[in-house]
mmCIF file of C-alpha atoms in Angstrom:
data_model
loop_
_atom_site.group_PDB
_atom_site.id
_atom_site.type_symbol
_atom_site.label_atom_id
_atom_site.label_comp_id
_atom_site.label_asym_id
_atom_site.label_seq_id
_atom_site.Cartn_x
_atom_site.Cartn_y
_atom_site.Cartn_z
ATOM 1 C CA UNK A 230 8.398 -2.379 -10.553
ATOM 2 C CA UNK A 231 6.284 -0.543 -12.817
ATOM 3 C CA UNK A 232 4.609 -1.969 -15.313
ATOM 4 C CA UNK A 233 5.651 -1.604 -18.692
ATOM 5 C CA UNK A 234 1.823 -0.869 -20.474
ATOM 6 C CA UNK A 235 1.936 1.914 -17.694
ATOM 7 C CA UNK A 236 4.707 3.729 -20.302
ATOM 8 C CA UNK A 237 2.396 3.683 -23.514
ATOM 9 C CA UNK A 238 -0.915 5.429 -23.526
ATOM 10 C CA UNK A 239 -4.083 2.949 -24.539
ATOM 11 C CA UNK A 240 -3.969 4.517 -28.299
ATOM 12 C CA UNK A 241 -0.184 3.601 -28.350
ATOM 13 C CA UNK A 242 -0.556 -0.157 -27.739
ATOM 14 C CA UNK A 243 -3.492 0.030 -30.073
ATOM 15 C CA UNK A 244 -1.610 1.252 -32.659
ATOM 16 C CA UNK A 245 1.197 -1.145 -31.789
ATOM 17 C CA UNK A 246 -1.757 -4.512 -32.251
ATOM 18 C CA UNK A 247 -3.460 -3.140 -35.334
ATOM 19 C CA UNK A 248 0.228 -2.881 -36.556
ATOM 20 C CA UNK A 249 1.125 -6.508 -36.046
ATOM 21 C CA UNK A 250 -2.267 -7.979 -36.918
ATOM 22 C CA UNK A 251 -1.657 -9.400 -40.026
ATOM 23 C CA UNK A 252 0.962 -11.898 -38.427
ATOM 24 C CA UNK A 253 -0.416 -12.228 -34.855
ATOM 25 C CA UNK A 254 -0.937 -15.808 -34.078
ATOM 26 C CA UNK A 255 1.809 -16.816 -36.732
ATOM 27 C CA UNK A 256 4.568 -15.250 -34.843
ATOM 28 C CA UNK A 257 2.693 -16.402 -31.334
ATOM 29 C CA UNK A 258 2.969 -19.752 -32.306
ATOM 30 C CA UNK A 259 6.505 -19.802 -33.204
ATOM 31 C CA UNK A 260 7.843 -17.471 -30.237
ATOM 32 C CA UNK A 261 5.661 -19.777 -27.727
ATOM 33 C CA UNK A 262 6.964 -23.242 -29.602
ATOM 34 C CA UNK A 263 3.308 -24.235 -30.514
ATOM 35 C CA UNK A 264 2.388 -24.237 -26.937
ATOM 36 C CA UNK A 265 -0.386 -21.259 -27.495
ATOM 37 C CA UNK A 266 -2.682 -23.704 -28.538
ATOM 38 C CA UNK A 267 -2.589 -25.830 -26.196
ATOM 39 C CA UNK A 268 -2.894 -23.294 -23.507
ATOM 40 C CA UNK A 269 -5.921 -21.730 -24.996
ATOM 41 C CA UNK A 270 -7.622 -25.013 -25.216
ATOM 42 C CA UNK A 271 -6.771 -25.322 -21.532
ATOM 43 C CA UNK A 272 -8.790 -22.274 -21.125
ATOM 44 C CA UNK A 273 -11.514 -22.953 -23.194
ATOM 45 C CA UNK A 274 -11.772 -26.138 -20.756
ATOM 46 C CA UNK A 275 -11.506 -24.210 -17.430
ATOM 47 C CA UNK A 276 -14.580 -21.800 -18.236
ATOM 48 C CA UNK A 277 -16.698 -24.686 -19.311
ATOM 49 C CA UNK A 278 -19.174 -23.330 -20.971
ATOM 50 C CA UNK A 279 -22.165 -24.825 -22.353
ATOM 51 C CA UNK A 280 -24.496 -24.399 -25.833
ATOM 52 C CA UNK A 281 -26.746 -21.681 -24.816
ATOM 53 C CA UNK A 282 -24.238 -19.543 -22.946
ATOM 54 C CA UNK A 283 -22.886 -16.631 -23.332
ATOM 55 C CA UNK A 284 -19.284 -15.444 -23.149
ATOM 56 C CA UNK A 285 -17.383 -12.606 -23.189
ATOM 57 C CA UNK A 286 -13.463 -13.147 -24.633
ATOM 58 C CA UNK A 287 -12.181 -10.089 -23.876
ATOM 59 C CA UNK A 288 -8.399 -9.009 -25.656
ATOM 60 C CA UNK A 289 -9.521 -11.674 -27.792
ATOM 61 C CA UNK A 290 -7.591 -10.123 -30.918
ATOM 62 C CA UNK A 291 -8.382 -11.647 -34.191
ATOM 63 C CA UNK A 292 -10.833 -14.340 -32.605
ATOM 64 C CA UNK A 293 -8.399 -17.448 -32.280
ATOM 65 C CA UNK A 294 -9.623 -17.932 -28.878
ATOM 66 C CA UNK A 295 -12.974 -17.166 -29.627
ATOM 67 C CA UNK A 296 -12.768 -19.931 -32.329
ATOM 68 C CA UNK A 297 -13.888 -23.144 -30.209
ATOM 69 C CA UNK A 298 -16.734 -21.588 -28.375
ATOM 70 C CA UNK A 299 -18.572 -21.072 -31.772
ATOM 71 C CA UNK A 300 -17.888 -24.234 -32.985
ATOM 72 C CA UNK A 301 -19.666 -25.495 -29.937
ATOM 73 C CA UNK A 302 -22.249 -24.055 -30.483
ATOM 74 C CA UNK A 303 -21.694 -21.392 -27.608
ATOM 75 C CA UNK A 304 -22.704 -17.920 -28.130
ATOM 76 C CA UNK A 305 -19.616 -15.730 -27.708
ATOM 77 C CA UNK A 306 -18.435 -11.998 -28.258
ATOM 78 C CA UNK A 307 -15.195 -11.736 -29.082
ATOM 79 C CA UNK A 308 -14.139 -7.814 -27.934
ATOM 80 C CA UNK A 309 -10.909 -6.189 -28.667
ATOM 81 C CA UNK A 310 -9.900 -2.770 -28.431
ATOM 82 C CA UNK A 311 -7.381 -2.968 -31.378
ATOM 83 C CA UNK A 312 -9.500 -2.477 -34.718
ATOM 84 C CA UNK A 313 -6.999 -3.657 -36.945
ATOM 85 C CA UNK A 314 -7.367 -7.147 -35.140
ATOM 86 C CA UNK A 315 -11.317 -7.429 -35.214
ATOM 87 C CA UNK A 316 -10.929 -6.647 -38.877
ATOM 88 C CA UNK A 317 -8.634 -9.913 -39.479
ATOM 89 C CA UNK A 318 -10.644 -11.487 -37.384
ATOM 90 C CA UNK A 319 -14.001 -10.444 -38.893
ATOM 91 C CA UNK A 320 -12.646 -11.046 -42.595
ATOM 92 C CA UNK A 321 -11.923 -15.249 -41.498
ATOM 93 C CA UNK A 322 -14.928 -15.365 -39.112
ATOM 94 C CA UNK A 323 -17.186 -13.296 -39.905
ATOM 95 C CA UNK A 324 -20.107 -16.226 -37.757
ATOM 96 C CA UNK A 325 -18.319 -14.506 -34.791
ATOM 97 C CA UNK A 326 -19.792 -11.572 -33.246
ATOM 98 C CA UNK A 327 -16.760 -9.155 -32.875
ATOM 99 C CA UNK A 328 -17.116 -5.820 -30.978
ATOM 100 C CA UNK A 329 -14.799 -2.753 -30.581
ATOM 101 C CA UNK A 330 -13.985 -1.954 -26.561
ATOM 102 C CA UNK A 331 -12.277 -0.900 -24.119
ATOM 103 C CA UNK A 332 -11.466 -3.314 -20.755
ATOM 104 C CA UNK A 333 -12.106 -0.974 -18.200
ATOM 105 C CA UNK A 334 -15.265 0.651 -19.775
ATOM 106 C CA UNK A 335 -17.093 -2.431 -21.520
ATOM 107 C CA UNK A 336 -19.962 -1.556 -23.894
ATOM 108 C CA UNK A 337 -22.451 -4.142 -22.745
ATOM 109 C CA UNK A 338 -24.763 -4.368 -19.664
ATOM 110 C CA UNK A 339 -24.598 -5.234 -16.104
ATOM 111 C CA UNK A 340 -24.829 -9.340 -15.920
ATOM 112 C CA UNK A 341 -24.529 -9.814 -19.729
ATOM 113 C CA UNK A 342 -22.411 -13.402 -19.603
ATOM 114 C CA UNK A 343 -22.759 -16.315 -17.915
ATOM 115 C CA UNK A 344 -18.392 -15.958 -18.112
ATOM 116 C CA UNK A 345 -15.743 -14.042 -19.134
ATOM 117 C CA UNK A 346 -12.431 -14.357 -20.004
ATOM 118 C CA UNK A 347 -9.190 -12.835 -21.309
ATOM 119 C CA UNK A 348 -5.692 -14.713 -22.246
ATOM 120 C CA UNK A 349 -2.924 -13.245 -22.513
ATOM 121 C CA UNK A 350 -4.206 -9.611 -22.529
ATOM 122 C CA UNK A 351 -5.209 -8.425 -18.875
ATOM 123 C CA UNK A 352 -0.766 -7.275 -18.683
ATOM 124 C CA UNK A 353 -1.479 -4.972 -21.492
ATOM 125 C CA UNK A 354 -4.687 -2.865 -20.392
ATOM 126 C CA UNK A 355 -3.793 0.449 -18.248
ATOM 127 C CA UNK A 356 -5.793 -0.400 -15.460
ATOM 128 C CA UNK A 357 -5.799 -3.887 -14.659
ATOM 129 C CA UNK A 358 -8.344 -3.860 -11.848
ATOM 130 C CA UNK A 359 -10.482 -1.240 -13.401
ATOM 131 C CA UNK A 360 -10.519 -4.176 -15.933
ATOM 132 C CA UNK A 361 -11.498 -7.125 -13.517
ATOM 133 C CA UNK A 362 -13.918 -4.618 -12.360
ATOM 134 C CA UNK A 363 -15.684 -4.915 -15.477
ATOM 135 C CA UNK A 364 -15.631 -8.139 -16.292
ATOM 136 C CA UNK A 365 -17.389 -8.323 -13.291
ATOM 137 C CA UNK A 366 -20.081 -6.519 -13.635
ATOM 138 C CA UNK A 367 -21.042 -7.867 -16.997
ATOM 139 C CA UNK A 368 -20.943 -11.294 -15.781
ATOM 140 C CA UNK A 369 -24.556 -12.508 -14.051
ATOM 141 C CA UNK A 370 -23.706 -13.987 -10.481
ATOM 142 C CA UNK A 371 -22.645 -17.432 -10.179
ATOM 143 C CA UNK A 372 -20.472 -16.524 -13.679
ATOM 144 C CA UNK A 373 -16.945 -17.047 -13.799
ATOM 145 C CA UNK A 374 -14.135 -15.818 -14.500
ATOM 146 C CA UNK A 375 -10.731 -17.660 -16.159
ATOM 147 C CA UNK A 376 -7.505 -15.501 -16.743
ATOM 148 C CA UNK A 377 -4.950 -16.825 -18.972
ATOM 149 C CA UNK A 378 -1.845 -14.500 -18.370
ATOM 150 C CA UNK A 379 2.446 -14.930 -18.653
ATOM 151 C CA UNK A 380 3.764 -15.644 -15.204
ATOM 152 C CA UNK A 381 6.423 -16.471 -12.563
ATOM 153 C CA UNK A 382 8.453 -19.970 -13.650
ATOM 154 C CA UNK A 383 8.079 -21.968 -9.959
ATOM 155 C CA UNK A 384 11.627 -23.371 -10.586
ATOM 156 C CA UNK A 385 14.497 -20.803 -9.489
ATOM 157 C CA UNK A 386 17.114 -21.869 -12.207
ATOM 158 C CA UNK A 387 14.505 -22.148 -14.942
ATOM 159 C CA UNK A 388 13.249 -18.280 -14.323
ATOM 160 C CA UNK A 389 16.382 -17.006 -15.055
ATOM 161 C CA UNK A 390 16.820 -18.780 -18.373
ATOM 162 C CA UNK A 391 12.956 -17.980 -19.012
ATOM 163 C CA UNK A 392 13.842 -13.995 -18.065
ATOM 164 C CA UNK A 393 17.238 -14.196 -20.719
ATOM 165 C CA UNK A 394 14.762 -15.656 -23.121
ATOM 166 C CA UNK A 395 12.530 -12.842 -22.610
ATOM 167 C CA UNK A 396 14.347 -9.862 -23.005
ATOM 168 C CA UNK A 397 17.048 -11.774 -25.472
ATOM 169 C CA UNK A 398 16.005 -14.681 -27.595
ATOM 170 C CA UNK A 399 12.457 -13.100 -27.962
ATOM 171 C CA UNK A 400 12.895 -9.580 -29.674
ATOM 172 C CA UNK A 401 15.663 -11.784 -32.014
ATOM 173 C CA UNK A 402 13.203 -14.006 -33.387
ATOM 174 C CA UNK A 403 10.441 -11.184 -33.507
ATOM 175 C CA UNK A 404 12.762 -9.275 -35.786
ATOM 176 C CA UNK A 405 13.389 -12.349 -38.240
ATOM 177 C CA UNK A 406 9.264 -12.713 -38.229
ATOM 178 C CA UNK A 407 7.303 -9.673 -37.136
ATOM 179 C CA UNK A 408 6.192 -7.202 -39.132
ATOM 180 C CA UNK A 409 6.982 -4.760 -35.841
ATOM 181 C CA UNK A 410 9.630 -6.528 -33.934
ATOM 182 C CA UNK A 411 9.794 -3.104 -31.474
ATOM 183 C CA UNK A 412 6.007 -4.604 -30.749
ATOM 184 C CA UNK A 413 7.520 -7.780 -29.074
ATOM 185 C CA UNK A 414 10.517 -5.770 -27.265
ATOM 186 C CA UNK A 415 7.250 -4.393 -25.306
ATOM 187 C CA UNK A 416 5.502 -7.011 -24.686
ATOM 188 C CA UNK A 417 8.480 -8.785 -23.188
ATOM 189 C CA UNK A 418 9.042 -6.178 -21.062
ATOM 190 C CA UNK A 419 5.386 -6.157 -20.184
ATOM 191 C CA UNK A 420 5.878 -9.666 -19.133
ATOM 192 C CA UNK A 421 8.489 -9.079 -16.555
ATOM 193 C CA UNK A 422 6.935 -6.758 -15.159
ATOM 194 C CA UNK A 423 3.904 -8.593 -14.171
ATOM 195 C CA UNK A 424 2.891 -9.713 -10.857
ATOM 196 C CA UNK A 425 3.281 -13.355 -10.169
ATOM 197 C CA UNK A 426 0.650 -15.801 -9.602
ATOM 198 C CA UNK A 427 -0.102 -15.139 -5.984
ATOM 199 C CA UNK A 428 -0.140 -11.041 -6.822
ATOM 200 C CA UNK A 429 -2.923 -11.363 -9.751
ATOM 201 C CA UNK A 430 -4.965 -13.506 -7.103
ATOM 202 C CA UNK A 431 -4.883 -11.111 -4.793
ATOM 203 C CA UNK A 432 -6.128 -8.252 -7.347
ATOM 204 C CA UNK A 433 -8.837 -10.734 -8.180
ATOM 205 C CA UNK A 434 -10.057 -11.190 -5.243
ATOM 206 C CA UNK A 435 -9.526 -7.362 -4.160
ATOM 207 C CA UNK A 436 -12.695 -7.045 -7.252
ATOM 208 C CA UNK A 437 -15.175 -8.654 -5.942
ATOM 209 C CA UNK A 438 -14.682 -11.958 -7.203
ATOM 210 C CA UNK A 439 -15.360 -15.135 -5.129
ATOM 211 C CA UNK A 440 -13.239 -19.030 -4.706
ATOM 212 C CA UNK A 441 -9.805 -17.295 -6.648
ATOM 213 C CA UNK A 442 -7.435 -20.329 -7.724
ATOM 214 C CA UNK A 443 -5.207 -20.906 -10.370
ATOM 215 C CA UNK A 444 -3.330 -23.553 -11.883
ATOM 216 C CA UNK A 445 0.306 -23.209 -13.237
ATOM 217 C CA UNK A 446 1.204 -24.477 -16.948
ATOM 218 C CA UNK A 447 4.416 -25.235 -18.692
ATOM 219 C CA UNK A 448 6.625 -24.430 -15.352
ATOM 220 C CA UNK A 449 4.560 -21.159 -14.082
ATOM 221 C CA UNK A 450 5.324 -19.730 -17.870
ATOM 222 C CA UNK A 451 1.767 -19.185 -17.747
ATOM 223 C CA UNK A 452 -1.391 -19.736 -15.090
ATOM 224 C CA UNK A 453 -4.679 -19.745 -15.478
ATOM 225 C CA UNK A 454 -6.562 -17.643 -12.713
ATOM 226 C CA UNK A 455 -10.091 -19.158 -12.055
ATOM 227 C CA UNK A 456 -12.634 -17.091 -10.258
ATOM 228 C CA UNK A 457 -16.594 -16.903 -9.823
ATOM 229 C CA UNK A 458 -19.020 -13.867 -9.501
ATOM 230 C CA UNK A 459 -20.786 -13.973 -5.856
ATOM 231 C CA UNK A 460 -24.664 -14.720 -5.808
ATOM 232 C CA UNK A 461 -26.893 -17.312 -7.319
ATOM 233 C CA UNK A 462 -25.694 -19.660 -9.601
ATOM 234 C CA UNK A 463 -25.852 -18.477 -13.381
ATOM 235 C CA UNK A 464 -28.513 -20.498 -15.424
#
């Protein structure tokens, strides 16, 4: 199937997240059922990072998964491509160190972060791999890498409901609480159209990235992809 970010060009889907900024993680908490947060602390848990660390959140939007990293004490960049995001970001964080870029051309050096992540954005970058590519080679060896991304449901009867919900339910709330409900209609459709758990594994490992394993939340809704950079153990 081809995927659906594959229709917009990068500026596009920019212009679609600086659009909806305002109301990002409002509307994400109500079209998830509160269960963003809980996945993103999830996340925060998997790449385990310590004070003195670095970390890349890539995607990472108007910092709301950036959040518990600095309030640990951990250094971390918070990098988005969208400015309109960074801006809301900046304006109710402005302790976090946010930084305009593009996922398959990052603006930092070769083994930069002793991690790197990106929830729930990877689907919506042109080049996926290009992308893992990256993160890759700003991540020292012995980093890792955790992947939050929308998935395959593991229960046949609850993936149809979860696909009706999708391209139905979805855009219908969006319109009674987005400021761009057309936004949502995309990313839904950017949803289905990604590869299931096993098929982003395989891309990850197809990068360069070593031990590749994931764990399914909420029903294979959404799995966190775990990965580490080969060579010496990051200090």
């Amino acid at each position: 199937m081809k995927r659906a970010s594959l229709e917009k060009r990068p500026d596009e889907v920019a212009a679609m997240f600086d659009d909806v900024a305002p109301k990002y993680d409002i509307v994400n908490d109500v079209l998830s059922m509160g269960q963003t947060r809980r996945w993103r602390r999830l996340v925060v848990d998997a790449v385990g990072a310590q004070p003195g660390q670095r970390v890349l959140d890539l995607a990472a939007g108007t910092g709301t998964s950036s959040e518990p990293y600095a309030d640990a004490g951990i250094d971390v960049v918070a990098c988005d491509f969208s400015l309109g995001m960074l801006k809301v970001g900046k304006r109710r964080r402005p302790d976090i160190d946010f930084v305009a870029g593009d996922a398959t051309n990052l603006p930092f050096e070769d083994n930069s972060f002793d991690a790197s992540t990106i929830s729930f954005g990877l689907r919506n970058v042109n080049e996926p791999k290009k992308a893992l590519a990256e993160m890759l080679r700003v991540t020292k060896p012995g980093g890792r890498l955790v992947i939050a991304e929308f998935s395959s449901p593991t229960v046949p009867g609850f993936r149809t409901v979860y696909t009706e919900y999708l391209m139905r339910a979805l855009p219908a709330i969006a319109r009674k609480v987005a400021s761009n409900p057309d936004a949502y209609v995309y990313l839904a459709e950017s949803i289905r159209a990604w590869p299931n758990q096993d098929g982003l594994a395989t891309w990850i490992s197809e990068t360069g990235w070593d031990n590749v394993a994931y764990r399914n939340l909420t029903g294979g809704i959404v799995a966190i992809h775990r990965a580490v950079k080969p060579g010496r153990t990051a200090v």
